[in-house]
Coordinates of C-alpha atoms in Angstrom, one line a residue:
X1 CA 19.7 -3.3 -11.1
X2 CA 15.9 -3.2 -11.4
X3 CA 12.8 -1.4 -10.3
X4 CA 9.8 -2.5 -8.2
X5 CA 7.2 -0.5 -10.0
X6 CA 6.6 1.8 -13.0
X7 CA 5.6 5.3 -11.9
X8 CA 2.3 6.5 -13.4
X9 CA 0.5 9.8 -13.4
X10 CA 0.1 11.7 -10.1
X11 CA -2.9 10.5 -8.1
X12 CA -4.6 12.5 -5.3
X13 CA -7.4 11.4 -3.0
X14 CA -8.9 14.0 -0.6
X15 CA -10.8 12.5 2.3
X16 CA -12.9 15.2 4.0
X17 CA -16.0 15.8 6.1
X18 CA -18.1 18.8 7.1
X19 CA -15.2 20.3 9.1
X20 CA -13.7 21.8 6.0
X21 CA -15.2 23.8 3.1
X22 CA -15.5 23.3 -0.7
X23 CA -12.9 25.9 -1.5
X24 CA -10.2 24.1 0.3
X25 CA -11.1 20.7 -1.1
X26 CA -11.4 22.1 -4.7
X27 CA -8.1 23.9 -4.4
X28 CA -6.3 20.8 -3.2
X29 CA -7.8 18.6 -5.9
X30 CA -7.0 21.0 -8.8
X31 CA -3.5 21.7 -7.3
X32 CA -2.6 18.1 -8.2
X33 CA -4.8 17.8 -11.3
X34 CA -2.6 20.4 -13.0
X35 CA 0.2 17.8 -13.1
X36 CA -1.2 16.4 -16.4
X37 CA -4.4 15.6 -18.3
X38 CA -4.3 12.0 -17.0
X39 CA -3.9 12.8 -13.2
X40 CA -6.8 11.4 -11.2
X41 CA -8.2 13.6 -8.4
X42 CA -10.9 12.2 -6.1
X43 CA -12.9 13.6 -3.3
X44 CA -14.2 11.0 -0.8
X45 CA -16.6 12.5 1.8
X46 CA -19.4 11.7 4.2
X47 CA -21.0 15.1 3.5
X48 CA -23.3 15.6 0.6
X49 CA -23.2 19.3 1.2
X50 CA -19.4 19.4 1.0
X51 CA -19.5 17.3 -2.2
X52 CA -21.8 19.8 -3.9
X53 CA -19.8 22.8 -2.7
X54 CA -16.6 21.2 -3.9
X55 CA -17.9 20.5 -7.4
X56 CA -19.2 24.1 -7.6
X57 CA -15.8 25.5 -6.4
X58 CA -14.0 23.3 -8.9
X59 CA -15.9 25.0 -11.7
X60 CA -15.3 28.5 -10.2
X61 CA -11.6 27.9 -9.8
X62 CA -11.2 26.5 -13.3
X63 CA -12.3 29.9 -14.5
X64 CA -9.3 31.7 -12.9
X65 CA -6.6 29.0 -12.5
X66 CA -3.7 29.8 -14.9
X67 CA -3.1 26.0 -15.5
X68 CA -6.8 25.4 -16.1
X69 CA -6.3 24.0 -19.6
X70 CA -4.5 21.0 -18.1
X71 CA -6.5 20.7 -14.8
X72 CA -9.8 20.9 -16.6
X73 CA -9.0 17.9 -18.8
X74 CA -7.8 15.9 -15.9
X75 CA -10.9 16.7 -13.8
X76 CA -13.3 16.0 -16.7
X77 CA -11.8 12.6 -17.5
X78 CA -10.5 11.4 -14.1
X79 CA -12.1 13.6 -11.5
X80 CA -14.5 11.9 -9.1
X81 CA -16.6 12.7 -6.0
X82 CA -17.5 9.7 -3.9
X83 CA -20.1 9.9 -1.1
X84 CA -19.7 7.5 1.8
X85 CA -21.9 6.8 4.8
X86 CA -19.2 6.7 7.5
X87 CA -15.5 7.1 8.3
X88 CA -15.2 3.3 8.3
X89 CA -16.6 3.1 4.8
X90 CA -14.2 5.8 3.7
X91 CA -11.2 3.8 5.0
X92 CA -12.4 0.7 3.1
X93 CA -12.8 2.7 -0.2
X94 CA -9.5 4.5 0.3
X95 CA -7.6 1.3 0.9
X96 CA -9.1 -0.2 -2.3
X97 CA -8.2 2.9 -4.3
X98 CA -4.6 2.8 -2.9
X99 CA -3.7 6.2 -4.3
X100 CA -0.2 7.9 -4.4
X101 CA -1.3 10.9 -2.3
X102 CA -4.0 10.7 0.3
X103 CA -5.0 13.9 2.1
X104 CA -7.2 13.7 5.2
X105 CA -9.2 16.7 6.3
X106 CA -11.7 15.4 8.9
X107 CA -12.6 15.8 12.5
X108 CA -10.3 13.0 13.5
X109 CA -7.5 12.6 11.0
X110 CA -5.6 10.3 13.4
X111 CA -8.3 7.7 12.9
X112 CA -7.3 7.4 9.3
X113 CA -3.6 7.3 10.2
X114 CA -4.4 4.3 12.4
X115 CA -6.6 2.5 9.9
X116 CA -5.4 3.3 6.3
X117 CA -2.9 0.8 5.0
X118 CA -2.7 1.4 1.2
X119 CA -1.2 4.8 0.2
X120 CA 2.0 6.3 -1.1
X121 CA 2.1 9.3 1.3
X122 CA -0.5 10.5 3.9
X123 CA -1.2 14.2 4.6
X124 CA -3.1 14.7 7.8
X125 CA -5.2 17.7 8.7
X126 CA -6.2 20.9 6.8
X127 CA -2.9 22.6 7.7
X128 CA -1.1 20.0 5.6
X129 CA -1.4 19.4 1.9
X130 CA 0.2 17.5 -1.0
X131 CA 1.9 20.6 -2.4
X132 CA 3.8 21.0 0.9
X133 CA 5.0 17.4 0.5
X134 CA 5.9 17.9 -3.1
X135 CA 8.0 21.0 -2.6
X136 CA 9.0 21.5 1.1
X137 CA 8.3 19.0 3.9
X138 CA 9.0 15.6 2.2
X139 CA 9.3 12.8 3.0
X140 CA 10.0 12.1 -0.7
X141 CA 8.4 12.6 -4.1
X142 CA 8.9 9.1 -5.5
X143 CA 5.8 7.2 -4.5
X144 CA 3.7 4.2 -5.7
X145 CA 0.9 4.8 -8.3
X146 CA -1.6 2.5 -10.1
X147 CA -2.5 0.6 -6.9
X148 CA 1.1 -0.3 -6.3
X149 CA 0.6 1.1 -2.7
X150 CA -1.1 -2.2 -2.0
X151 CA 2.3 -3.9 -1.8
X152 CA 5.1 -1.3 -1.7
X153 CA 5.8 2.1 -0.2
X154 CA 7.7 5.2 -1.2
X155 CA 11.4 5.5 -2.1
X156 CA 13.7 5.3 0.9
X157 CA 17.4 4.5 1.4
X158 CA 16.6 0.8 1.8
X159 CA 15.6 0.7 -1.9
X160 CA 19.3 1.2 -2.8
X161 CA 20.7 -1.5 -0.5
X162 CA 21.2 -5.0 -1.8
X163 CA 20.1 -7.5 0.9
X164 CA 21.5 -11.0 1.1
X165 CA 20.4 -13.7 3.7
X166 CA 22.0 -16.9 5.0
X167 CA 20.8 -19.9 6.9
X168 CA 22.7 -22.3 9.1
X169 CA 21.4 -25.1 11.2
X170 CA 23.8 -25.6 14.1
X171 CA 23.1 -29.1 15.6
X172 CA 22.3 -32.6 14.4
X173 CA 19.1 -32.6 16.5
X174 CA 17.9 -29.3 15.0
X175 CA 18.5 -30.6 11.4
X176 CA 16.6 -33.8 12.1
X177 CA 13.7 -32.0 13.7
X178 CA 13.4 -29.5 10.9
X179 CA 13.8 -32.3 8.4
X180 CA 10.8 -34.1 9.8
X181 CA 8.5 -31.1 9.3
X182 CA 10.0 -30.4 5.9
X183 CA 9.6 -34.0 4.7
X184 CA 5.9 -34.1 5.4
X185 CA 5.2 -30.7 3.9
X186 CA 7.1 -31.8 0.7
X187 CA 5.0 -35.0 0.5
X188 CA 1.8 -33.0 0.8
X189 CA 2.9 -30.8 -2.1
X190 CA 4.2 -33.7 -4.2
X191 CA 7.8 -32.6 -4.3
X192 CA 9.7 -35.9 -3.7
X193 CA 13.1 -34.4 -4.6
X194 CA 12.6 -31.6 -2.0
X195 CA 11.5 -34.2 0.4
X196 CA 14.6 -36.3 0.0
X197 CA 16.8 -33.3 0.9
X198 CA 15.0 -33.4 4.2
X199 CA 14.9 -37.2 4.5
X200 CA 18.6 -37.6 4.0
X201 CA 19.3 -35.3 7.0
X202 CA 16.7 -37.2 9.1
X203 CA 18.5 -40.5 8.3
X204 CA 22.0 -39.1 8.9
X205 CA 21.5 -36.7 11.8
X206 CA 18.4 -38.2 13.4
X207 CA 19.4 -41.9 12.9
X208 CA 16.0 -42.8 11.6
X209 CA 15.2 -45.3 8.8
X210 CA 13.2 -43.4 6.3
X211 CA 12.1 -45.1 3.0
X212 CA 13.3 -43.3 -0.1
X213 CA 10.8 -40.6 -1.3
X214 CA 8.5 -41.2 1.7
X215 CA 7.3 -38.7 4.3
X216 CA 8.9 -39.0 7.6
X217 CA 6.5 -40.3 10.2
X218 CA 5.8 -38.1 13.2
X219 CA 8.2 -38.6 16.1
X220 CA 7.8 -37.9 19.8
X221 CA 9.8 -34.6 19.3
X222 CA 7.3 -33.3 16.6
X223 CA 4.2 -34.7 18.2
X224 CA 4.2 -32.0 21.0

């Protein structure tokens, strides 16, 4: 039994534009920053006005939030506000950040659903938020962190299933045909032993005279 990643601190990226306000963005950032003093929380926006409002709201809320001691440390060390020029640039930045939680509060959240590729879980629209996903609506709470979202997704039933594959070439003709391609690829890579596995089948099943440790020359069948 093994694991495909080590889970790191909770990560939250809020993607927003002028259709929402600073209070909502700040609330959603601090709501996840309270997880721990090393939990990154980032606002990515195309609105300079929203960026300034959010930073002001963060300071106001830190004055009344019961878990402010933790959230303040997280925001001070790992909080960021990134100003982008367009939705397209926000997609590029978000895919590079590849955070665990990505919350989208923009005029067209479905644009981000269609174009974002690297995230643990996506939360679309201001009616949705990460806390809902954490506590009530799912889909799960075991998600990739530390940029692991670039190559894997969240926990699902398939993670607990052992998969085994098999291969079987059914005819002499197919074995010889595949062997021709395989032989030449092996020669290009300098793997003579691999190549002989292919060459032997070409000799036996394709009835061709192939010199030992040589690449099979192209036949009419593979020249198409």
